[in-house]
Amino acid sequence: MNEIKIETTLEVYNDFNELSKAMQNLMTAAIEARENAYAPYSKFNVGAAILLDNNEVVIGSNQENACFPSGLCAERTAIFYAGAKYPKAKILKMAITAASQNQITDKPIPPCGACRQSIAEYEMKQDLPIEIYFMGAQGKVIKSHSLANLLPLLFESSVL
Ligand code: THU
């Protein structure tokens, strides 16, 4: 028996103000998107903003449904929109922010497993890492240099 050790490195910024101006702009787009979340059931608003290599910014927010599994997370709303509208563009960065309607969300909220799998598909398609930045409503911001870094041992198409 051998062991595989999986290690990762993430960057932690003290708050929004520690981000570069360009990254503040992208996170601001995510915060604005968060305002348009439709989250009457969970009361948990999430916004995502994607920067493409054609300089376009594509946003998404979570869209819930009375039939719970029919709703969709902010990150997948945004990345599917990017894929649908700009299929040839490469995705450079994604900013994510989440805010509960019931309490102050002051810790970084990472993308869920299903969103990681979906974002990974685009990272492999474009063969270029996607930088992921995530935060709550306030407080620290975490940066991962790629999606793969957040999803070790991911399932990918070469096995099909
Ligand atoms: N949600 C997201 O939008 N992104 C995630 O990565 C995790 C969860 C949404 C889905 C649902 O509308 C609400 O947050 C609570 O799970």
PDB file of N, CA, C and O in Angstrom, residues 50-52 54 56-59 75-91 94 122 125:
ATOM      1  N   ILE A  50     -17.634  36.583 -14.347  1.00  0.00           N
ATOM      2  CA  ILE A  50     -16.570  35.921 -15.101  1.00  0.00           C
ATOM      3  C   ILE A  50     -15.926  36.939 -16.031  1.00  0.00           C
ATOM      4  O   ILE A  50     -16.633  37.662 -16.745  1.00  0.00           O
ATOM      5  N   LEU A  51     -14.590  36.976 -16.024  1.00  0.00           N
ATOM      6  CA  LEU A  51     -13.859  37.809 -16.990  1.00  0.00           C
ATOM      7  C   LEU A  51     -13.344  36.914 -18.111  1.00  0.00           C
ATOM      8  O   LEU A  51     -12.665  35.915 -17.862  1.00  0.00           O
ATOM      9  N   LEU A  52     -13.664  37.306 -19.344  1.00  0.00           N
ATOM     10  CA  LEU A  52     -13.235  36.548 -20.525  1.00  0.00           C
ATOM     11  C   LEU A  52     -12.038  37.224 -21.188  1.00  0.00           C
ATOM     12  O   LEU A  52     -11.775  38.415 -20.956  1.00  0.00           O
ATOM     13  N   ASN A  54     -11.828  38.204 -24.086  1.00  0.00           N
ATOM     14  CA  ASN A  54     -12.256  39.269 -25.007  1.00  0.00           C
ATOM     15  C   ASN A  54     -12.703  40.508 -24.218  1.00  0.00           C
ATOM     16  O   ASN A  54     -13.352  41.392 -24.767  1.00  0.00           O
ATOM     17  N   GLU A  56     -14.960  40.818 -22.056  1.00  0.00           N
ATOM     18  CA  GLU A  56     -16.364  40.846 -21.635  1.00  0.00           C
ATOM     19  C   GLU A  56     -16.472  40.286 -20.214  1.00  0.00           C
ATOM     20  O   GLU A  56     -15.683  39.420 -19.818  1.00  0.00           O
ATOM     21  N   VAL A  57     -17.458  40.785 -19.480  1.00  0.00           N
ATOM     22  CA  VAL A  57     -17.766  40.251 -18.146  1.00  0.00           C
ATOM     23  C   VAL A  57     -19.157  39.642 -18.212  1.00  0.00           C
ATOM     24  O   VAL A  57     -20.102  40.285 -18.681  1.00  0.00           O
ATOM     25  N   VAL A  58     -19.266  38.406 -17.783  1.00  0.00           N
ATOM     26  CA  VAL A  58     -20.540  37.687 -17.790  1.00  0.00           C
ATOM     27  C   VAL A  58     -20.901  37.384 -16.340  1.00  0.00           C
ATOM     28  O   VAL A  58     -20.042  36.962 -15.561  1.00  0.00           O
ATOM     29  N   ILE A  59     -22.157  37.613 -15.992  1.00  0.00           N
ATOM     30  CA  ILE A  59     -22.535  37.423 -14.582  1.00  0.00           C
ATOM     31  C   ILE A  59     -23.619  36.349 -14.443  1.00  0.00           C
ATOM     32  O   ILE A  59     -24.283  35.971 -15.408  1.00  0.00           O
ATOM     33  N   GLU A  75     -22.693  30.151  -9.969  1.00  0.00           N
ATOM     34  CA  GLU A  75     -21.488  29.871 -10.766  1.00  0.00           C
ATOM     35  C   GLU A  75     -21.848  29.169 -12.071  1.00  0.00           C
ATOM     36  O   GLU A  75     -21.283  29.464 -13.126  1.00  0.00           O
ATOM     37  N   ARG A  76     -22.783  28.208 -11.994  1.00  0.00           N
ATOM     38  CA  ARG A  76     -23.158  27.505 -13.225  1.00  0.00           C
ATOM     39  C   ARG A  76     -24.022  28.389 -14.116  1.00  0.00           C
ATOM     40  O   ARG A  76     -23.900  28.339 -15.340  1.00  0.00           O
ATOM     41  N   THR A  77     -24.879  29.217 -13.520  1.00  0.00           N
ATOM     42  CA  THR A  77     -25.654  30.166 -14.336  1.00  0.00           C
ATOM     43  C   THR A  77     -24.684  31.018 -15.151  1.00  0.00           C
ATOM     44  O   THR A  77     -24.860  31.224 -16.353  1.00  0.00           O
ATOM     45  N   ALA A  78     -23.626  31.491 -14.490  1.00  0.00           N
ATOM     46  CA  ALA A  78     -22.659  32.386 -15.159  1.00  0.00           C
ATOM     47  C   ALA A  78     -21.832  31.638 -16.206  1.00  0.00           C
ATOM     48  O   ALA A  78     -21.658  32.116 -17.333  1.00  0.00           O
ATOM     49  N   ILE A  79     -21.340  30.466 -15.864  1.00  0.00           N
ATOM     50  CA  ILE A  79     -20.411  29.802 -16.796  1.00  0.00           C
ATOM     51  C   ILE A  79     -21.162  29.234 -17.999  1.00  0.00           C
ATOM     52  O   ILE A  79     -20.644  29.232 -19.120  1.00  0.00           O
ATOM     53  N   PHE A  80     -22.394  28.803 -17.814  1.00  0.00           N
ATOM     54  CA  PHE A  80     -23.177  28.317 -18.962  1.00  0.00           C
ATOM     55  C   PHE A  80     -23.566  29.496 -19.871  1.00  0.00           C
ATOM     56  O   PHE A  80     -23.605  29.363 -21.096  1.00  0.00           O
ATOM     57  N   TYR A  81     -23.831  30.621 -19.246  1.00  0.00           N
ATOM     58  CA  TYR A  81     -24.126  31.836 -20.025  1.00  0.00           C
ATOM     59  C   TYR A  81     -22.893  32.224 -20.845  1.00  0.00           C
ATOM     60  O   TYR A  81     -22.993  32.525 -22.052  1.00  0.00           O
ATOM     61  N   ALA A  82     -21.718  32.176 -20.221  1.00  0.00           N
ATOM     62  CA  ALA A  82     -20.474  32.512 -20.943  1.00  0.00           C
ATOM     63  C   ALA A  82     -20.264  31.550 -22.112  1.00  0.00           C
ATOM     64  O   ALA A  82     -19.929  31.965 -23.230  1.00  0.00           O
ATOM     65  N   GLY A  83     -20.478  30.263 -21.851  1.00  0.00           N
ATOM     66  CA  GLY A  83     -20.295  29.258 -22.905  1.00  0.00           C
ATOM     67  C   GLY A  83     -21.298  29.433 -24.033  1.00  0.00           C
ATOM     68  O   GLY A  83     -20.994  29.192 -25.205  1.00  0.00           O
ATOM     69  N   ALA A  84     -22.507  29.871 -23.673  1.00  0.00           N
ATOM     70  CA  ALA A  84     -23.558  30.032 -24.684  1.00  0.00           C
ATOM     71  C   ALA A  84     -23.343  31.299 -25.509  1.00  0.00           C
ATOM     72  O   ALA A  84     -23.570  31.313 -26.721  1.00  0.00           O
ATOM     73  N   LYS A  85     -22.888  32.367 -24.830  1.00  0.00           N
ATOM     74  CA  LYS A  85     -22.797  33.652 -25.533  1.00  0.00           C
ATOM     75  C   LYS A  85     -21.448  33.835 -26.231  1.00  0.00           C
ATOM     76  O   LYS A  85     -21.385  34.428 -27.314  1.00  0.00           O
ATOM     77  N   TYR A  86     -20.373  33.373 -25.613  1.00  0.00           N
ATOM     78  CA  TYR A  86     -19.029  33.566 -26.176  1.00  0.00           C
ATOM     79  C   TYR A  86     -18.305  32.217 -26.224  1.00  0.00           C
ATOM     80  O   TYR A  86     -17.353  31.989 -25.473  1.00  0.00           O
ATOM     81  N   PRO A  87     -18.746  31.305 -27.078  1.00  0.00           N
ATOM     82  CA  PRO A  87     -18.203  29.944 -27.040  1.00  0.00           C
ATOM     83  C   PRO A  87     -16.714  29.857 -27.350  1.00  0.00           C
ATOM     84  O   PRO A  87     -16.053  28.904 -26.938  1.00  0.00           O
ATOM     85  N   LYS A  88     -16.170  30.846 -28.033  1.00  0.00           N
ATOM     86  CA  LYS A  88     -14.744  30.786 -28.396  1.00  0.00           C
ATOM     87  C   LYS A  88     -13.847  31.514 -27.394  1.00  0.00           C
ATOM     88  O   LYS A  88     -12.629  31.374 -27.434  1.00  0.00           O
ATOM     89  N   ALA A  89     -14.431  32.287 -26.526  1.00  0.00           N
ATOM     90  CA  ALA A  89     -13.623  33.075 -25.582  1.00  0.00           C
ATOM     91  C   ALA A  89     -13.084  32.181 -24.467  1.00  0.00           C
ATOM     92  O   ALA A  89     -13.716  31.198 -24.077  1.00  0.00           O
ATOM     93  N   LYS A  90     -11.904  32.551 -23.966  1.00  0.00           N
ATOM     94  CA  LYS A  90     -11.360  31.820 -22.813  1.00  0.00           C
ATOM     95  C   LYS A  90     -11.749  32.534 -21.525  1.00  0.00           C
ATOM     96  O   LYS A  90     -11.819  33.765 -21.477  1.00  0.00           O
ATOM     97  N   ILE A  91     -12.006  31.733 -20.524  1.00  0.00           N
ATOM     98  CA  ILE A  91     -12.406  32.259 -19.218  1.00  0.00           C
ATOM     99  C   ILE A  91     -11.143  32.464 -18.392  1.00  0.00           C
ATOM    100  O   ILE A  91     -10.381  31.514 -18.177  1.00  0.00           O
ATOM    101  N   MET A  94     -12.959  33.996 -12.286  1.00  0.00           N
ATOM    102  CA  MET A  94     -14.333  34.017 -11.777  1.00  0.00           C
ATOM    103  C   MET A  94     -14.313  34.578 -10.354  1.00  0.00           C
ATOM    104  O   MET A  94     -13.508  34.139  -9.522  1.00  0.00           O
ATOM    105  N   TYR A 122     -14.845  23.523 -18.439  1.00  0.00           N
ATOM    106  CA  TYR A 122     -14.397  24.652 -19.273  1.00  0.00           C
ATOM    107  C   TYR A 122     -12.892  24.853 -19.152  1.00  0.00           C
ATOM    108  O   TYR A 122     -12.232  25.237 -20.114  1.00  0.00           O
ATOM    109  N   LYS A 125     -11.521  22.288 -21.447  1.00  0.00           N
ATOM    110  CA  LYS A 125     -11.843  22.652 -22.832  1.00  0.00           C
ATOM    111  C   LYS A 125     -10.875  23.715 -23.350  1.00  0.00           C
ATOM    112  O   LYS A 125     -10.373  23.630 -24.476  1.00  0.00           O
TER     113      LYS A 125
END
